[in-house]
Amino acid sequence: ANENVAPQKEIVPSKAEITPPVVNKGSASTSSNNVEMISQNKTKDKGAIWQNIQNFIMAPRNKSDKIVLLKTSGKLSTFTTLKSGLTAELTDEGILKIKGSGRMLTEDETLLKSLRSYVIAIEVEEGVTDVSGFQHFASVEYVLLPSTLYRIAPYAFKDCVKLLSISIPESTVEIGTSAFQNCEALSTLSLPQGLSNIGDKAFLGCRKLQSINLPSSISVI
C-alpha cells in the first residue's frame, strides 16, 4: 500500500446519493399532482392487464381433442367439487374456472393436480376470497382473479413456469410464501394499494420480472 495515502475511516455516500430529487418548491400542488398521476397510471395499467387477460380467456380457439376424449371416456370430469366446497370446471378449450363463495384450501390441490397438463388459463370467479392449489400448473399462461380476493395463499402459483400475466385485484392484502416462486415467464406485475404482507420467496426465480412497485401500505415483507 502507498504509505503517503491516509487510510479512510468511513466511506460516506454523497448527499446526492441519499437525498431524493427535490420537487419544485414554488408549486405546493406539484407533489400531490404527481402522486395522483402515478396512481391514475397504475390504475390504467392494471385495467389494461385485466382486459388483456379477459380477452385471452374469451378468445375463440379450437377445442382440445385430448380434453374432449378424456371427458368422453369418463377419465376427466367436467365439474369437480373441491375440498373447500368450491367447484372447478375445465372447458374444452383449456380454461379452468373456479366458482363458488369462500376460500380455496391447500387440500384442493389433490383434486386439481390431474388437470395440470390441460389448463392454459385460470379464471377465478367472483365470491372466492383465497386462492390456492395451482402449484406446478406448468401450462398456464394467464390468471384472472376476482375483486373479492383477500389472499393469495403460500405456494399458490409456484412453478407455473409459463405464467405470463396475472391481475392482482385491489382487495388483496396478502401474498403468501413462495406464491409466485419460479414463475420464470412473468414479466409484468402490478401490486395493489392496500397490500400489507408479502411472504418469504414470493417472487424468487421470477427471472423476467425486472421491477415491482411496492405500495406504501406494505407492513411486512
mmCIF file of C-alpha atoms in Angstrom:
data_model
loop_
_atom_site.group_PDB
_atom_site.id
_atom_site.type_symbol
_atom_site.label_atom_id
_atom_site.label_comp_id
_atom_site.label_asym_id
_atom_site.label_seq_id
_atom_site.Cartn_x
_atom_site.Cartn_y
_atom_site.Cartn_z
ATOM 1 C CA ALA A 1 0.000 0.000 0.000
ATOM 2 C CA ASN A 2 1.075 3.585 -0.625
ATOM 3 C CA GLU A 3 2.270 4.921 2.751
ATOM 4 C CA ASN A 4 1.611 8.528 1.662
ATOM 5 C CA VAL A 5 -2.132 7.920 1.373
ATOM 6 C CA ALA A 6 -4.021 8.305 4.643
ATOM 7 C CA PRO A 7 -6.434 5.468 5.423
ATOM 8 C CA GLN A 8 -10.123 6.316 5.204
ATOM 9 C CA LYS A 9 -12.124 5.642 8.315
ATOM 10 C CA GLU A 10 -15.518 5.513 6.620
ATOM 11 C CA ILE A 11 -16.973 5.813 3.156
ATOM 12 C CA VAL A 12 -19.990 8.078 3.303
ATOM 13 C CA PRO A 13 -22.306 8.424 0.305
ATOM 14 C CA SER A 14 -22.602 11.903 -1.121
ATOM 15 C CA LYS A 15 -25.644 13.981 -0.359
ATOM 16 C CA ALA A 16 -26.847 13.491 -3.923
ATOM 17 C CA GLU A 17 -26.897 9.748 -3.379
ATOM 18 C CA ILE A 18 -29.067 9.806 -0.283
ATOM 19 C CA THR A 19 -31.340 12.764 -0.959
ATOM 20 C CA PRO A 20 -34.350 12.233 -3.218
ATOM 21 C CA PRO A 21 -34.942 14.687 -6.079
ATOM 22 C CA VAL A 22 -36.428 17.971 -4.907
ATOM 23 C CA VAL A 23 -39.837 18.872 -6.279
ATOM 24 C CA ASN A 24 -40.312 22.485 -7.342
ATOM 25 C CA LYS A 25 -40.907 24.285 -4.054
ATOM 26 C CA GLY A 26 -42.735 27.077 -5.801
ATOM 27 C CA SER A 27 -45.716 24.843 -6.514
ATOM 28 C CA ALA A 28 -47.298 23.221 -3.459
ATOM 29 C CA SER A 29 -49.661 21.170 -5.617
ATOM 30 C CA THR A 30 -46.945 19.611 -7.808
ATOM 31 C CA SER A 31 -46.182 16.755 -5.435
ATOM 32 C CA SER A 32 -49.822 15.784 -4.928
ATOM 33 C CA ASN A 33 -50.451 16.073 -8.660
ATOM 34 C CA ASN A 34 -47.532 13.739 -9.351
ATOM 35 C CA VAL A 35 -48.827 11.198 -6.824
ATOM 36 C CA GLU A 36 -52.308 11.413 -8.347
ATOM 37 C CA MET A 37 -50.903 10.951 -11.861
ATOM 38 C CA ILE A 38 -48.871 7.894 -10.780
ATOM 39 C CA SER A 39 -51.964 6.430 -9.110
ATOM 40 C CA GLN A 40 -54.048 7.015 -12.242
ATOM 41 C CA ASN A 41 -51.374 5.441 -14.439
ATOM 42 C CA LYS A 42 -51.176 2.357 -12.174
ATOM 43 C CA THR A 43 -54.975 2.012 -12.284
ATOM 44 C CA LYS A 44 -54.891 2.345 -16.057
ATOM 45 C CA ASP A 45 -52.112 -0.245 -16.338
ATOM 46 C CA LYS A 46 -53.967 -2.688 -14.079
ATOM 47 C CA GLY A 47 -57.104 -2.195 -16.164
ATOM 48 C CA ALA A 48 -55.142 -2.945 -19.326
ATOM 49 C CA ILE A 49 -53.647 -6.107 -17.802
ATOM 50 C CA TRP A 50 -57.114 -7.255 -16.675
ATOM 51 C CA GLN A 51 -58.576 -6.611 -20.121
ATOM 52 C CA ASN A 52 -55.757 -8.437 -21.902
ATOM 53 C CA ILE A 53 -56.267 -11.496 -19.702
ATOM 54 C CA GLN A 54 -60.033 -11.360 -20.206
ATOM 55 C CA ASN A 55 -59.559 -11.091 -23.973
ATOM 56 C CA PHE A 56 -57.285 -14.127 -23.924
ATOM 57 C CA ILE A 57 -59.761 -16.192 -21.923
ATOM 58 C CA MET A 58 -62.723 -15.159 -24.107
ATOM 59 C CA ALA A 59 -60.903 -15.543 -27.420
ATOM 60 C CA PRO A 60 -62.290 -18.260 -29.690
ATOM 61 C CA ARG A 61 -59.994 -21.247 -30.029
ATOM 62 C CA ASN A 62 -60.150 -24.859 -31.069
ATOM 63 C CA LYS A 63 -61.220 -27.434 -28.546
ATOM 64 C CA SER A 64 -58.516 -29.712 -27.244
ATOM 65 C CA ASP A 65 -59.054 -33.170 -28.706
ATOM 66 C CA LYS A 66 -57.251 -34.611 -25.706
ATOM 67 C CA ILE A 67 -59.599 -32.939 -23.219
ATOM 68 C CA VAL A 68 -62.713 -33.916 -25.184
ATOM 69 C CA LEU A 69 -61.533 -37.529 -25.459
ATOM 70 C CA LEU A 70 -60.780 -37.794 -21.745
ATOM 71 C CA LYS A 71 -64.143 -36.274 -20.850
ATOM 72 C CA THR A 72 -65.980 -38.588 -23.240
ATOM 73 C CA SER A 73 -64.206 -41.608 -21.814
ATOM 74 C CA GLY A 74 -65.095 -40.552 -18.290
ATOM 75 C CA LYS A 75 -61.456 -40.132 -17.264
ATOM 76 C CA LEU A 76 -61.758 -36.363 -16.777
ATOM 77 C CA SER A 77 -64.708 -34.708 -15.060
ATOM 78 C CA THR A 78 -66.260 -31.523 -16.444
ATOM 79 C CA PHE A 79 -67.081 -30.408 -12.903
ATOM 80 C CA THR A 80 -65.121 -31.221 -9.779
ATOM 81 C CA THR A 81 -66.221 -30.352 -6.245
ATOM 82 C CA LEU A 82 -63.148 -29.325 -4.268
ATOM 83 C CA LYS A 83 -62.368 -29.938 -0.606
ATOM 84 C CA SER A 84 -63.251 -26.310 0.033
ATOM 85 C CA GLY A 85 -66.744 -26.791 -1.381
ATOM 86 C CA LEU A 86 -65.955 -24.650 -4.427
ATOM 87 C CA THR A 87 -66.323 -26.166 -7.889
ATOM 88 C CA ALA A 88 -63.785 -26.410 -10.697
ATOM 89 C CA GLU A 89 -64.846 -26.553 -14.339
ATOM 90 C CA LEU A 90 -62.415 -27.317 -17.158
ATOM 91 C CA THR A 91 -63.717 -26.136 -20.518
ATOM 92 C CA ASP A 92 -62.924 -27.964 -23.737
ATOM 93 C CA GLU A 93 -60.683 -25.022 -24.655
ATOM 94 C CA GLY A 94 -58.472 -25.488 -21.597
ATOM 95 C CA ILE A 95 -59.855 -22.716 -19.358
ATOM 96 C CA LEU A 96 -60.158 -23.725 -15.689
ATOM 97 C CA LYS A 97 -62.974 -21.863 -13.912
ATOM 98 C CA ILE A 98 -63.201 -21.815 -10.117
ATOM 99 C CA LYS A 99 -66.700 -20.987 -8.878
ATOM 100 C CA GLY A 100 -68.402 -20.505 -5.540
ATOM 101 C CA SER A 101 -68.033 -18.438 -2.410
ATOM 102 C CA GLY A 102 -65.294 -18.577 0.212
ATOM 103 C CA ARG A 103 -61.716 -19.821 0.459
ATOM 104 C CA MET A 104 -59.813 -22.281 -1.633
ATOM 105 C CA LEU A 105 -57.820 -24.669 0.539
ATOM 106 C CA THR A 106 -54.365 -26.182 0.109
ATOM 107 C CA GLU A 107 -56.111 -29.571 0.092
ATOM 108 C CA ASP A 108 -57.807 -28.590 -3.183
ATOM 109 C CA GLU A 109 -54.506 -29.247 -4.943
ATOM 110 C CA THR A 110 -55.066 -33.008 -4.606
ATOM 111 C CA LEU A 111 -58.162 -32.843 -6.833
ATOM 112 C CA LEU A 112 -56.795 -30.188 -9.179
ATOM 113 C CA LYS A 113 -53.456 -31.798 -9.994
ATOM 114 C CA SER A 114 -54.991 -34.183 -12.547
ATOM 115 C CA LEU A 115 -55.873 -31.118 -14.646
ATOM 116 C CA ARG A 116 -52.401 -29.560 -14.676
ATOM 117 C CA SER A 117 -51.308 -30.542 -18.161
ATOM 118 C CA TYR A 118 -54.534 -29.362 -19.860
ATOM 119 C CA VAL A 119 -55.025 -25.868 -18.384
ATOM 120 C CA ILE A 120 -53.805 -22.815 -20.345
ATOM 121 C CA ALA A 121 -55.650 -20.163 -18.300
ATOM 122 C CA ILE A 122 -57.353 -19.913 -14.903
ATOM 123 C CA GLU A 123 -60.404 -17.775 -14.173
ATOM 124 C CA VAL A 124 -61.335 -17.478 -10.506
ATOM 125 C CA GLU A 125 -64.846 -16.077 -10.359
ATOM 126 C CA GLU A 126 -66.401 -13.507 -8.018
ATOM 127 C CA GLY A 127 -67.043 -14.725 -4.476
ATOM 128 C CA VAL A 128 -63.739 -16.524 -3.956
ATOM 129 C CA THR A 129 -61.644 -14.895 -1.209
ATOM 130 C CA ASP A 130 -58.450 -17.050 -1.121
ATOM 131 C CA VAL A 131 -56.689 -18.809 -3.988
ATOM 132 C CA SER A 132 -54.519 -21.875 -3.543
ATOM 133 C CA GLY A 133 -53.620 -25.189 -5.123
ATOM 134 C CA PHE A 134 -52.285 -24.213 -8.568
ATOM 135 C CA GLN A 135 -48.707 -25.246 -7.854
ATOM 136 C CA HIS A 136 -46.965 -26.929 -10.832
ATOM 137 C CA PHE A 137 -49.604 -25.837 -13.387
ATOM 138 C CA ALA A 138 -46.829 -25.636 -15.964
ATOM 139 C CA SER A 139 -49.061 -24.898 -18.983
ATOM 140 C CA VAL A 140 -50.931 -21.910 -17.524
ATOM 141 C CA GLU A 141 -50.266 -18.599 -19.274
ATOM 142 C CA TYR A 142 -52.848 -16.247 -17.746
ATOM 143 C CA VAL A 143 -54.730 -15.968 -14.449
ATOM 144 C CA LEU A 144 -57.780 -13.775 -13.836
ATOM 145 C CA LEU A 145 -58.643 -13.141 -10.173
ATOM 146 C CA PRO A 146 -61.885 -11.715 -8.700
ATOM 147 C CA SER A 147 -62.475 -8.389 -6.958
ATOM 148 C CA THR A 148 -63.470 -10.379 -3.847
ATOM 149 C CA LEU A 149 -59.973 -11.813 -3.396
ATOM 150 C CA TYR A 150 -58.374 -11.246 0.015
ATOM 151 C CA ARG A 151 -55.344 -13.536 -0.021
ATOM 152 C CA ILE A 152 -53.036 -15.414 -2.374
ATOM 153 C CA ALA A 153 -52.023 -18.421 -0.309
ATOM 154 C CA PRO A 154 -48.469 -19.778 0.065
ATOM 155 C CA TYR A 155 -47.270 -21.716 -2.992
ATOM 156 C CA ALA A 156 -50.492 -20.814 -4.859
ATOM 157 C CA PHE A 157 -48.797 -20.399 -8.264
ATOM 158 C CA LYS A 158 -45.357 -21.824 -7.539
ATOM 159 C CA ASP A 159 -43.670 -23.392 -10.594
ATOM 160 C CA CYS A 160 -46.224 -22.005 -13.067
ATOM 161 C CA VAL A 161 -43.308 -21.578 -15.445
ATOM 162 C CA LYS A 162 -45.351 -20.309 -18.435
ATOM 163 C CA LEU A 163 -47.382 -17.742 -16.484
ATOM 164 C CA LEU A 164 -47.115 -14.507 -18.479
ATOM 165 C CA SER A 165 -49.591 -12.231 -16.752
ATOM 166 C CA ILE A 166 -51.805 -12.022 -13.690
ATOM 167 C CA SER A 167 -54.014 -9.194 -12.469
ATOM 168 C CA ILE A 168 -53.981 -8.858 -8.677
ATOM 169 C CA PRO A 169 -57.174 -7.082 -7.527
ATOM 170 C CA GLU A 170 -57.254 -4.078 -5.209
ATOM 171 C CA SER A 171 -58.902 -6.143 -2.452
ATOM 172 C CA THR A 172 -55.800 -8.318 -1.952
ATOM 173 C CA VAL A 173 -53.976 -7.738 1.345
ATOM 174 C CA GLU A 174 -51.611 -10.725 1.481
ATOM 175 C CA ILE A 175 -49.340 -12.640 -0.899
ATOM 176 C CA GLY A 176 -48.067 -15.801 0.779
ATOM 177 C CA THR A 177 -44.688 -17.513 0.948
ATOM 178 C CA SER A 178 -43.390 -18.686 -2.461
ATOM 179 C CA ALA A 179 -46.711 -17.678 -4.057
ATOM 180 C CA PHE A 180 -45.068 -16.962 -7.425
ATOM 181 C CA GLN A 181 -41.746 -18.719 -6.955
ATOM 182 C CA ASN A 182 -40.197 -19.907 -10.233
ATOM 183 C CA CYS A 183 -42.785 -18.166 -12.432
ATOM 184 C CA GLU A 184 -39.995 -17.696 -14.941
ATOM 185 C CA ALA A 185 -42.073 -16.107 -17.724
ATOM 186 C CA LEU A 186 -43.821 -13.487 -15.546
ATOM 187 C CA SER A 187 -42.649 -10.126 -16.867
ATOM 188 C CA THR A 188 -45.151 -7.573 -15.513
ATOM 189 C CA LEU A 189 -46.859 -7.325 -12.147
ATOM 190 C CA SER A 190 -48.808 -4.519 -10.500
ATOM 191 C CA LEU A 191 -49.327 -4.737 -6.751
ATOM 192 C CA PRO A 192 -52.457 -3.092 -5.309
ATOM 193 C CA GLN A 193 -52.539 -0.253 -2.826
ATOM 194 C CA GLY A 194 -53.771 -1.901 0.375
ATOM 195 C CA LEU A 195 -51.476 -4.909 0.122
ATOM 196 C CA SER A 196 -49.880 -5.285 3.568
ATOM 197 C CA ASN A 197 -47.976 -8.581 3.624
ATOM 198 C CA ILE A 198 -45.605 -10.246 1.131
ATOM 199 C CA GLY A 199 -44.252 -13.614 2.229
ATOM 200 C CA ASP A 200 -40.771 -15.067 2.001
ATOM 201 C CA LYS A 201 -39.544 -16.013 -1.512
ATOM 202 C CA ALA A 202 -42.797 -14.741 -3.033
ATOM 203 C CA PHE A 203 -41.075 -13.858 -6.321
ATOM 204 C CA LEU A 204 -37.926 -15.952 -6.113
ATOM 205 C CA GLY A 205 -36.849 -17.182 -9.556
ATOM 206 C CA CYS A 206 -39.067 -14.743 -11.490
ATOM 207 C CA ARG A 207 -36.227 -14.121 -13.933
ATOM 208 C CA LYS A 208 -38.117 -11.849 -16.342
ATOM 209 C CA LEU A 209 -39.679 -9.665 -13.666
ATOM 210 C CA GLN A 210 -37.477 -6.588 -13.874
ATOM 211 C CA SER A 211 -39.226 -4.305 -11.407
ATOM 212 C CA ILE A 212 -42.055 -4.165 -8.874
ATOM 213 C CA ASN A 213 -43.638 -1.018 -7.426
ATOM 214 C CA LEU A 214 -44.228 -1.646 -3.731
ATOM 215 C CA PRO A 215 -47.315 0.151 -2.376
ATOM 216 C CA SER A 216 -46.951 2.327 0.710
ATOM 217 C CA SER A 217 -49.388 0.040 2.563
ATOM 218 C CA ILE A 218 -46.777 -2.751 2.867
ATOM 219 C CA SER A 219 -46.059 -3.505 6.541
ATOM 220 C CA VAL A 220 -44.400 -6.941 6.321
ATOM 221 C CA ILE A 221 -42.092 -8.159 3.577
#
